[in-house]
Each structure stands twice: as C-alpha cells, then as structure tokens.
CSV table of C-alpha atoms in Angstrom, one decimal:
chain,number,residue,atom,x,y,z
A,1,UNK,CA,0.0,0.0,0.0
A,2,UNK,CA,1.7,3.3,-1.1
A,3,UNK,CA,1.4,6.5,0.6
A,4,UNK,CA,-0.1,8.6,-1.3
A,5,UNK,CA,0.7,12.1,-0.4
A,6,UNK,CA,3.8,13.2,2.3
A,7,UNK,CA,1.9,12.4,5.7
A,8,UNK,CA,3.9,10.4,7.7
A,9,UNK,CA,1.5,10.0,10.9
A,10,UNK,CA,-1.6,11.1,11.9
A,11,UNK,CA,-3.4,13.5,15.2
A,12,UNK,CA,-6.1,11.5,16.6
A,13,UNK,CA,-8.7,13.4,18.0
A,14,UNK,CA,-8.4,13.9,22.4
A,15,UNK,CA,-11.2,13.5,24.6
A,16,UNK,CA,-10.0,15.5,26.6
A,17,UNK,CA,-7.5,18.4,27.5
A,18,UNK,CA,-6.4,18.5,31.3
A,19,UNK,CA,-4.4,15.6,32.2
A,20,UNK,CA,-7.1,14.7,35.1
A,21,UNK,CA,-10.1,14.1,32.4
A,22,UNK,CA,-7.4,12.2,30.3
A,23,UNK,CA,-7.1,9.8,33.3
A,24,UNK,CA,-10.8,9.6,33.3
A,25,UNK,CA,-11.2,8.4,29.7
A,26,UNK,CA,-8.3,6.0,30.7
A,27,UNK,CA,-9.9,4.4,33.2
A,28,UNK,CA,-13.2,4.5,31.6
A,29,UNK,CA,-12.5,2.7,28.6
A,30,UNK,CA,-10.0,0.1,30.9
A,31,UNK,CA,-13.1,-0.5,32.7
A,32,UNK,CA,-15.2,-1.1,29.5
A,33,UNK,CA,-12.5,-3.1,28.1
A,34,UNK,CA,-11.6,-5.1,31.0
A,35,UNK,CA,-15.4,-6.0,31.1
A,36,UNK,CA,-15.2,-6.6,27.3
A,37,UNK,CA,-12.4,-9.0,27.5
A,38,UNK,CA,-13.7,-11.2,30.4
A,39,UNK,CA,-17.4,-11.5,29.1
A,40,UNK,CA,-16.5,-12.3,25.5
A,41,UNK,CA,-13.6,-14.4,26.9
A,42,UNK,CA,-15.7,-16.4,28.8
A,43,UNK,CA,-18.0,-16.9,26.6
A,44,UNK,CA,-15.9,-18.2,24.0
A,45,UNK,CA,-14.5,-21.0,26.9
A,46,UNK,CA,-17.4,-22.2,27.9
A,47,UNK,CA,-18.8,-22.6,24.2
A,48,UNK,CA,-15.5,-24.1,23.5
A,49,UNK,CA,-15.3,-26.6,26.3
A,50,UNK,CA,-19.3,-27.3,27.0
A,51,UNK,CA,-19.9,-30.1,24.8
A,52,UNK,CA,-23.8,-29.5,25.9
A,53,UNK,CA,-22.8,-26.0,23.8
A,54,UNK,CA,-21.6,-27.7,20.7
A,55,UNK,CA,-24.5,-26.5,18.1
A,56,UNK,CA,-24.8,-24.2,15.2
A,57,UNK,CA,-26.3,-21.3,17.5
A,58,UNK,CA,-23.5,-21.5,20.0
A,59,UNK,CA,-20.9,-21.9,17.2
A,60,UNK,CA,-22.0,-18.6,15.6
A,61,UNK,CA,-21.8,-17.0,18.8
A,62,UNK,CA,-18.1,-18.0,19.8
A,63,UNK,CA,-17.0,-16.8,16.4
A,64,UNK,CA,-19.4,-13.1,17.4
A,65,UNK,CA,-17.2,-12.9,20.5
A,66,UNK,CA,-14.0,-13.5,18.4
A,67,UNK,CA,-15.1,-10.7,16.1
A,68,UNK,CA,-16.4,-8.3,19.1
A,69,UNK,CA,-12.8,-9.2,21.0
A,70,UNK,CA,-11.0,-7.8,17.4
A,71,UNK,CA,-13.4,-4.9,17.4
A,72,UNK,CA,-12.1,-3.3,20.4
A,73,UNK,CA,-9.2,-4.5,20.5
A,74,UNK,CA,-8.5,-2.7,17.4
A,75,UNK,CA,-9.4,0.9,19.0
A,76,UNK,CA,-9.8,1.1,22.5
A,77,UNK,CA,-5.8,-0.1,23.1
A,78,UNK,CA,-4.8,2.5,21.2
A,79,UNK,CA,-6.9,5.4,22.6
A,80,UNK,CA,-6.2,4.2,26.4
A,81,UNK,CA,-2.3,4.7,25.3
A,82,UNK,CA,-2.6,8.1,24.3
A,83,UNK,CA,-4.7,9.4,26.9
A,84,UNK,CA,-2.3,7.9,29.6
A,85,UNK,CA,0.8,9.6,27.5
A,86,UNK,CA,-0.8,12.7,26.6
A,87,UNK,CA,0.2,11.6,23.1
A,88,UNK,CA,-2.5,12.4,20.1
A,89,UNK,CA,-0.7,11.1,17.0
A,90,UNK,CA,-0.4,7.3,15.3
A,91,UNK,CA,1.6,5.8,12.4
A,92,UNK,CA,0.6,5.6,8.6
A,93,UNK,CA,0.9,2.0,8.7
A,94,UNK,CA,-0.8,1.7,12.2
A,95,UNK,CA,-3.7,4.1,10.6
A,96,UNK,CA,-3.8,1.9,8.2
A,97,UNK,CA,-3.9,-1.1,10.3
A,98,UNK,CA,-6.6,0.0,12.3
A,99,UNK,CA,-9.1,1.3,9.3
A,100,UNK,CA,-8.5,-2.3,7.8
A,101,UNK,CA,-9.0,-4.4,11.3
A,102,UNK,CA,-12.3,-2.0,12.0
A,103,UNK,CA,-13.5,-2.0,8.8
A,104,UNK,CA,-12.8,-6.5,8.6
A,105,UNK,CA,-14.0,-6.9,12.2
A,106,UNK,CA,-17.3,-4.9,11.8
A,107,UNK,CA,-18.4,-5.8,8.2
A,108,UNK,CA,-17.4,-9.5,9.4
A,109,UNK,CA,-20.0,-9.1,12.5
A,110,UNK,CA,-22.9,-7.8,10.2
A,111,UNK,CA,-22.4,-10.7,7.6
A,112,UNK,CA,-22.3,-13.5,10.7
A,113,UNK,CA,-25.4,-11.5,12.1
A,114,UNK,CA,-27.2,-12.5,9.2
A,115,UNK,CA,-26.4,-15.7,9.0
A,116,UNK,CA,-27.5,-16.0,12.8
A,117,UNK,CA,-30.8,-14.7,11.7
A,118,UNK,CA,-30.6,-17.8,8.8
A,119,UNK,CA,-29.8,-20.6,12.0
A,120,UNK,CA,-32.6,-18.8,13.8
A,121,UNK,CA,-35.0,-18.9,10.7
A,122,UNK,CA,-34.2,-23.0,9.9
A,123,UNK,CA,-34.6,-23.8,13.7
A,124,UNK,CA,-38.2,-22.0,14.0
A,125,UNK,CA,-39.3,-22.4,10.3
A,126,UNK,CA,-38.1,-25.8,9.1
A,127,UNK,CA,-37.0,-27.5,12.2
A,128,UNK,CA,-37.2,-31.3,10.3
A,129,UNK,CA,-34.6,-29.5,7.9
A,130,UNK,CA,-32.6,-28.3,10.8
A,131,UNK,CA,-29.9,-31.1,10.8
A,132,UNK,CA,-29.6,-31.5,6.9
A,133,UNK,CA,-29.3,-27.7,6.3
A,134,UNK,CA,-27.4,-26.8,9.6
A,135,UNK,CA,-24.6,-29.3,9.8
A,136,UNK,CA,-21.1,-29.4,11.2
A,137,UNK,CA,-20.0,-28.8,7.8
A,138,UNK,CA,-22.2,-25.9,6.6
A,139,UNK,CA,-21.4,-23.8,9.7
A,140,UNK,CA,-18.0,-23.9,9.3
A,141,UNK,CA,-18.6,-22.9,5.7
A,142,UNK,CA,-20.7,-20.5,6.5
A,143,UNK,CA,-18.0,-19.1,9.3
A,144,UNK,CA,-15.6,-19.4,6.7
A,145,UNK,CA,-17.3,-17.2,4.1
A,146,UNK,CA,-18.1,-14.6,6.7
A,147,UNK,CA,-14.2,-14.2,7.5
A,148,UNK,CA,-13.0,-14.2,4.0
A,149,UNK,CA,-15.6,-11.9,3.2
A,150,UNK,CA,-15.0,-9.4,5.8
A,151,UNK,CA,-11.4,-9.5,5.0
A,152,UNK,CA,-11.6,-9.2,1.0
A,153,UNK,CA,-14.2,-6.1,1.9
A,154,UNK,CA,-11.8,-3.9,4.2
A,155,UNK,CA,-8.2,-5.0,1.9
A,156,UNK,CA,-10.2,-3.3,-0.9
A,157,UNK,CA,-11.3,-0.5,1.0
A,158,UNK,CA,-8.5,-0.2,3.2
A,159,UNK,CA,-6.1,-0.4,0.1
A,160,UNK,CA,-8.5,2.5,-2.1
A,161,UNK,CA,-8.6,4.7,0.9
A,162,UNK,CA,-4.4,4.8,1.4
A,163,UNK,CA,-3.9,5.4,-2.4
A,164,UNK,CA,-6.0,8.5,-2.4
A,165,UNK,CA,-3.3,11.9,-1.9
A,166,UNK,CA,-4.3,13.5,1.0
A,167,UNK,CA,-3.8,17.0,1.1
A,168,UNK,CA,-6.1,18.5,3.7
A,169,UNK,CA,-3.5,18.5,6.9
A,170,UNK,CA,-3.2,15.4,9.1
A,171,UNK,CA,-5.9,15.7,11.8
A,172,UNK,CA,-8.6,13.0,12.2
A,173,UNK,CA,-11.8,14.4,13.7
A,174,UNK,CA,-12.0,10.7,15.8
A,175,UNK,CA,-10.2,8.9,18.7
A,176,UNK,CA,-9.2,6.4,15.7
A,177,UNK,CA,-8.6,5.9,12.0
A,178,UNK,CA,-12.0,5.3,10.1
A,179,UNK,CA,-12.2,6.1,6.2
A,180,UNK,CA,-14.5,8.9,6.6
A,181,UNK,CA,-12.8,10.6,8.4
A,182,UNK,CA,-9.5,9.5,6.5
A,183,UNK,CA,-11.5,11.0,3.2
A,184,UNK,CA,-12.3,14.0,4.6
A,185,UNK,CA,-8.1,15.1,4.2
A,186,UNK,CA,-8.2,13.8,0.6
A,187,UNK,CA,-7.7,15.4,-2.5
A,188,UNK,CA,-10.8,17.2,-4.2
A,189,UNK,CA,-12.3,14.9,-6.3
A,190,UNK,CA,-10.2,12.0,-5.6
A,191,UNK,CA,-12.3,10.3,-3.3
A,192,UNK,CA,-14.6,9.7,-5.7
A,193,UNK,CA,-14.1,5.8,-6.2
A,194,UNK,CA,-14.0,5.3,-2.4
A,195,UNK,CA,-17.3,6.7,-2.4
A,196,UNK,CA,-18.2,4.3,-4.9
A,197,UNK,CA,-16.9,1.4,-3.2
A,198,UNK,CA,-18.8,2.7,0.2
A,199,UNK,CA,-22.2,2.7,-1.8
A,200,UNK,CA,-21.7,-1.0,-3.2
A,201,UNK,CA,-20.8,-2.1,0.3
A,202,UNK,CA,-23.8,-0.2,2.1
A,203,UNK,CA,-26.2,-1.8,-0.6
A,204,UNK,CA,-24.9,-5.2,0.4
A,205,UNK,CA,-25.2,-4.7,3.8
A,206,UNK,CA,-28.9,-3.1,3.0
A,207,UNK,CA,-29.8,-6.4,1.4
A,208,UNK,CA,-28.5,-8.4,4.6
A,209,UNK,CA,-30.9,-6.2,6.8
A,210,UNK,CA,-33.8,-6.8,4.5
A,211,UNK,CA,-33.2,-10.8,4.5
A,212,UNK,CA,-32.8,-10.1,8.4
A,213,UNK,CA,-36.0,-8.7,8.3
A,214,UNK,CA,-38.1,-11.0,6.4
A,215,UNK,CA,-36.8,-13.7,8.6
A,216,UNK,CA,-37.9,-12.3,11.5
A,217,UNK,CA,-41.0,-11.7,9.9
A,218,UNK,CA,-41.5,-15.0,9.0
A,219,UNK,CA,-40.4,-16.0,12.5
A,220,UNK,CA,-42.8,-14.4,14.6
A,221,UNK,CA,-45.4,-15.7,12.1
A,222,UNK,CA,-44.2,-18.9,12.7
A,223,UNK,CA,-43.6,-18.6,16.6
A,224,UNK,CA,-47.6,-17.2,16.6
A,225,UNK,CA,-48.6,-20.2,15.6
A,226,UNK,CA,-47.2,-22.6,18.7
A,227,UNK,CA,-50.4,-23.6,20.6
A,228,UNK,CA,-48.1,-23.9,24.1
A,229,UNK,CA,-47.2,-20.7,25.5
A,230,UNK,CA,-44.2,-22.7,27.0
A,231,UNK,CA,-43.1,-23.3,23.2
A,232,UNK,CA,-43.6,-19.5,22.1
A,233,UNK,CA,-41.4,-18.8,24.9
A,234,UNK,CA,-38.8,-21.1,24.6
A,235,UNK,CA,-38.7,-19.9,20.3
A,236,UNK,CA,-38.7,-16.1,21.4
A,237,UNK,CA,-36.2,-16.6,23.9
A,238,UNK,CA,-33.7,-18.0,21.4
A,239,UNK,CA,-34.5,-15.0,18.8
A,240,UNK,CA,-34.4,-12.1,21.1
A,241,UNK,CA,-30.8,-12.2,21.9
A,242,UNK,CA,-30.4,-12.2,18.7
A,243,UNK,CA,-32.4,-9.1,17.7
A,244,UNK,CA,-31.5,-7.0,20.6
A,245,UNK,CA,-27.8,-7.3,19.0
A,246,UNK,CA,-29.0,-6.8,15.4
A,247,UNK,CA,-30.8,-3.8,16.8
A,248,UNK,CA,-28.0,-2.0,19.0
A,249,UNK,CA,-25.6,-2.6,16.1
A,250,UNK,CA,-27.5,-1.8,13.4
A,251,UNK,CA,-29.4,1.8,15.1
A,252,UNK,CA,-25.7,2.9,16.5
A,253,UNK,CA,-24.7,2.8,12.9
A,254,UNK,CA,-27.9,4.3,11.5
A,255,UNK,CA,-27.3,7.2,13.5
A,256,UNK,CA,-23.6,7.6,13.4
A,257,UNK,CA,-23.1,7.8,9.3
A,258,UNK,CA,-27.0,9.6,9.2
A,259,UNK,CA,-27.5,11.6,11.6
A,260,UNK,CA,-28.9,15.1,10.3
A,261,UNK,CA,-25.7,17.7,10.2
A,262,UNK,CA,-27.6,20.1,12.5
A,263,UNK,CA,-26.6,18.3,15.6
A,264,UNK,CA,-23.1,17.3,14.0
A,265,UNK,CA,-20.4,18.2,16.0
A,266,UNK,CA,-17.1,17.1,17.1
A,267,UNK,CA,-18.3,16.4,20.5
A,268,UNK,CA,-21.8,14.3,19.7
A,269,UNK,CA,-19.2,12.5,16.7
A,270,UNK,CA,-16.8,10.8,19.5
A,271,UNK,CA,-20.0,9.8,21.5
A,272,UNK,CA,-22.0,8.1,18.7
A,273,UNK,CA,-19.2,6.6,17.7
A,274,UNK,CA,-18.2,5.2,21.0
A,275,UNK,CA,-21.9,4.0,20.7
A,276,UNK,CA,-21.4,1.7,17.9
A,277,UNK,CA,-17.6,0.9,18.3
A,278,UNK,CA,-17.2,-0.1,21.9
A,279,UNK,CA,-20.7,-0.3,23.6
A,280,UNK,CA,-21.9,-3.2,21.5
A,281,UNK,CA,-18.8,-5.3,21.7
A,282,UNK,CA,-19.5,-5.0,25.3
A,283,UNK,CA,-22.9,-5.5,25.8
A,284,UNK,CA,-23.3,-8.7,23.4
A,285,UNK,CA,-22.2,-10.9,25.8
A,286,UNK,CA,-24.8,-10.0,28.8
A,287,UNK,CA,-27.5,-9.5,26.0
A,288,UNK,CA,-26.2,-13.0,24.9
A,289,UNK,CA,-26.4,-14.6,28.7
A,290,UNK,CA,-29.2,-12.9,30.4
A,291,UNK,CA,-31.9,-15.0,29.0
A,292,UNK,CA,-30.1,-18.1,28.0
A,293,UNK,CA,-30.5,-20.7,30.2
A,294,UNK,CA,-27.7,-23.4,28.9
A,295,UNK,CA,-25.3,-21.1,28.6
A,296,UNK,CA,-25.6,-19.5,32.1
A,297,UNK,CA,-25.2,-22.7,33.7
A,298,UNK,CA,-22.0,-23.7,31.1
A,299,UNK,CA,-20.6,-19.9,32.4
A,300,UNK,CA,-21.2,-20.9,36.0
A,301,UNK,CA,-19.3,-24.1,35.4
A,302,UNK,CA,-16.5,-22.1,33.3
A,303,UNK,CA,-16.6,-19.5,36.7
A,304,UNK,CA,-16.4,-22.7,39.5
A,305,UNK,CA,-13.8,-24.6,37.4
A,306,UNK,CA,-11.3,-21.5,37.5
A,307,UNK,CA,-11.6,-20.5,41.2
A,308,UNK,CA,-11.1,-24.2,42.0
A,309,UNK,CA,-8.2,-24.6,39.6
A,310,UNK,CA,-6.6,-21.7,41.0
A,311,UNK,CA,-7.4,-22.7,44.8
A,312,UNK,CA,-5.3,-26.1,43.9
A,313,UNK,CA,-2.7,-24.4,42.4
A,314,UNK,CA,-2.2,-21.7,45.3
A,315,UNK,CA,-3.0,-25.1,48.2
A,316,UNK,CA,0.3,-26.8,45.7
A,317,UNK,CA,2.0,-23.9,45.9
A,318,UNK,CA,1.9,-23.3,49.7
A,319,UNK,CA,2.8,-26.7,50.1
C-alpha cells in the first residue's frame, strides 16, 4: 500500500485536554475493556469446552465474541495509550492497520449476524430440515465465508482509501482511523471511487438487513402459531438475543453515518461513535447470557472450574 501524499503520521482526536479528564477516559475505557475481554472471553471457553454447547447457535456465537474481541481491541488499546501519555498522534501504517482491522471486524459481525438470523430462521421455520441444512460442515462454511468476506471487503477499501493523496493537513476528527474521516483530508475529487466502493458495500449490507427482516417476519409468524405458551417462549427466547444485538448494532450505525448535520459536531461524533464501536462489543455478551439458560449454567461451570483450579494451584504452591 503506497502513501499517497507526504503524511507520515496522523493526530487523533483527544477526549479531553487536562491531564485529570485524560485519566478519566483511561480508566473509563480500561473499565469497559476489562469487562469486554472477560465477558467475551468467557463466553468463548465455555462454548469451546461445554460439549452440551456444541451446536450451530452457540458456534455462531463463539465466532461473534472472536469478532467483538478484534473490534475493540483494534481501537480502545490505542486510545487508552494516548490518553495515559498525553500523546495524540499514530503511524501511517498503524492508521492503516486500524481502518483495515475495523473495517474486517465490523463488516465481518454484520455478515455473521445475518447468517444467525438464517440458523434462527431454519430452527423455528423448518426444524425437520434443521440437521440436513445446519450441519457441522455448513457452519464452518458459512463461518468461513463470513471471515473471507469481511477481509476481502476492508483490503479493498483499506487499500482504495491509502492510495488516495491526501492533502487536507493530518488531523482526524476521531479517537481512531476510520475512512471517513481518512476521506475528509483527501484530494478534491479524488475520493470519488471510495465513495463508490462505500455505496456498493452499504447496498450489500442493506440487502442483509432486508433478508434479516423478512426472517424475522417469518419467525414471529411462525412462533404465533405454537399452541403452548411454554413453546412461544422457549422460540422467542432463542430470537431475542439475537435481535436485541442486530438492533443496537445496526441503530448505533444508522445514527452515526446519518444523523442530520444540525446536531453534528465534534463532541456528539466521539460519543455516537463510542456508541457503535465499543458499547456493542461489550454489551453482546450479557445481551447473549441474560436469558439463556444453557449457557448461564456452562458460564457458572466455566466461573467454579477456575476458582477451583486456582485454589489447587495456590494449596500446591503453599505446600
């Protein structure tokens, strides 16, 4: 990837200009990071060592955790380290870096969102199909088109976005590198094909939240129909996780990129986009747990197996 204009490093935007606020966004976003790490964490051990936990649902939703984990790991690291240093600026190459693990990391999340809704859509609607269509086989393919496709989307855009010349100064008007704001220091008129690019992607993702949609649709219909209201209950409690993620990750994003420009400003920017960059990767896993059953009891089993493995290695060690 060639740089395409002189600028050597970047000036992330502060959240704050007195070194005692700076300590506050530190320890903020270490809290919310700390909290990130150990939900989705322990989420992905107990799906990974439950074999009670070893179905298509739960699959999908270790590989959301991975891609939540890379989410904020990609910005919140970064941002901690500057407000602990006082330091606003960041590499080409780590700009880079960052714009391409965002951009892989969230497009990734939407696509496997979708094909959550899919799982959730065979399991209500065609449950006799359930084992054909939703084998071991299929979800890994299905995990493995998600990836690839998330990672051929942001080398494209990551790769057009760095070989536009950039000639509008070096500040980014966020507390990391996103292409808007990376296009917003471009060349007149050069950003044109980005642009392009954005518009493809933003109708693929549209189509994904229309299939979402209609398979909800068809879901509820479908749920309605259950003559036990233990058996509506037990389908809507496996959807609703579901689509109280789609929701908070899809409506943060809504109002991040289209929000009207009247009550644009630097200030409500960092917040929305703390919205939809950090508070989702964080949430998922309690939105994930609360109402879930099975995989409260495999996380209390994940919690009692590592206080009692650590209570026999401190009884070996005083020994």
């Amino acid at each position: 990837m060639s740089n395409g204009s002189s600028v050597n490093e970047f000036l992330l935007l502060a959240f704050a200009d007195t070194q005692e606020l700076q300590l506050l966004h530190f320890s903020l976003f270490l809290g919310i990071y700390l909290a990130a790490l150990l939900g989705n964490g322990l989420i992905i051990t107990a799906v990974a060592c439950d074999h009670h936990l070893h179905t298509p649902m739960y699959f999908f939703l270790l590989n959301l955790s991975l891609l939540d984990l890379g989410t904020i790991s990609t910005t919140v690291p970064k941002s901690m380290a500057n407000s602990l240093w006082d330091a606003r600026a960041i590499s080409y190459s780590g700009c880079a870096a960052q714009v391409f693990f965002f951009f892989f990391f969230i497009s990734a999340e939407f696509y496997l969102l979708t094909v959550m809704a899919y799982d959730r859509f065979i399991a209500i609607c065609k449950p006799l199909h359930y084992g054909t269509l939703m084998g071991s086989r299929a979800c890994v393919r299905m995990a493995a088109a998600v990836w690839a496709s998330g990672f051929l989307n942001a080398l494209l855009h990551t790769a057009n976005t760095f070989s536009i010349p950039l000639c509008q100064g070096n500040r980014v008007d966020q507390f990391f590198c996103e292409i808007p704001q990376i296009l917003k220091l471009s060349c007149s008129d050069s950003y044109q094909r980005e642009v392009g690019l954005i518009a493809f992607s933003a109708s693929v993702i549209f189509g994904c939240f229309i299939f979402i949609v209609l398979s909800y649709v068809q879901i509820f219909t479908a749920v309605l129909r259950i003559p036990s209201e233990q058996g509506r209950n037990k389908a809507f409690s496996t959807c609703i996780p579901h689509l109280a993620v789609v929701s908070l990750f899809v409506s943060t994003i809504i109002f991040a990129y289209l929000k009207p420009p009247s009550i644009s400003s630097p200030a409500m920017d960092l917040v929305v986009t703390v919205l939809y960059a950090v508070v989702p990767p964080t949430l998922n896993p309690l939105i994930y747990s609360m109402r879930n059953k099975e995989l409260k009891d495999a996380l209390r089993r994940v919690i009692s197996w590592t206080f009692s493995s650590s209570g026999n290695i401190a009884f070996f060690l005083h020994k």
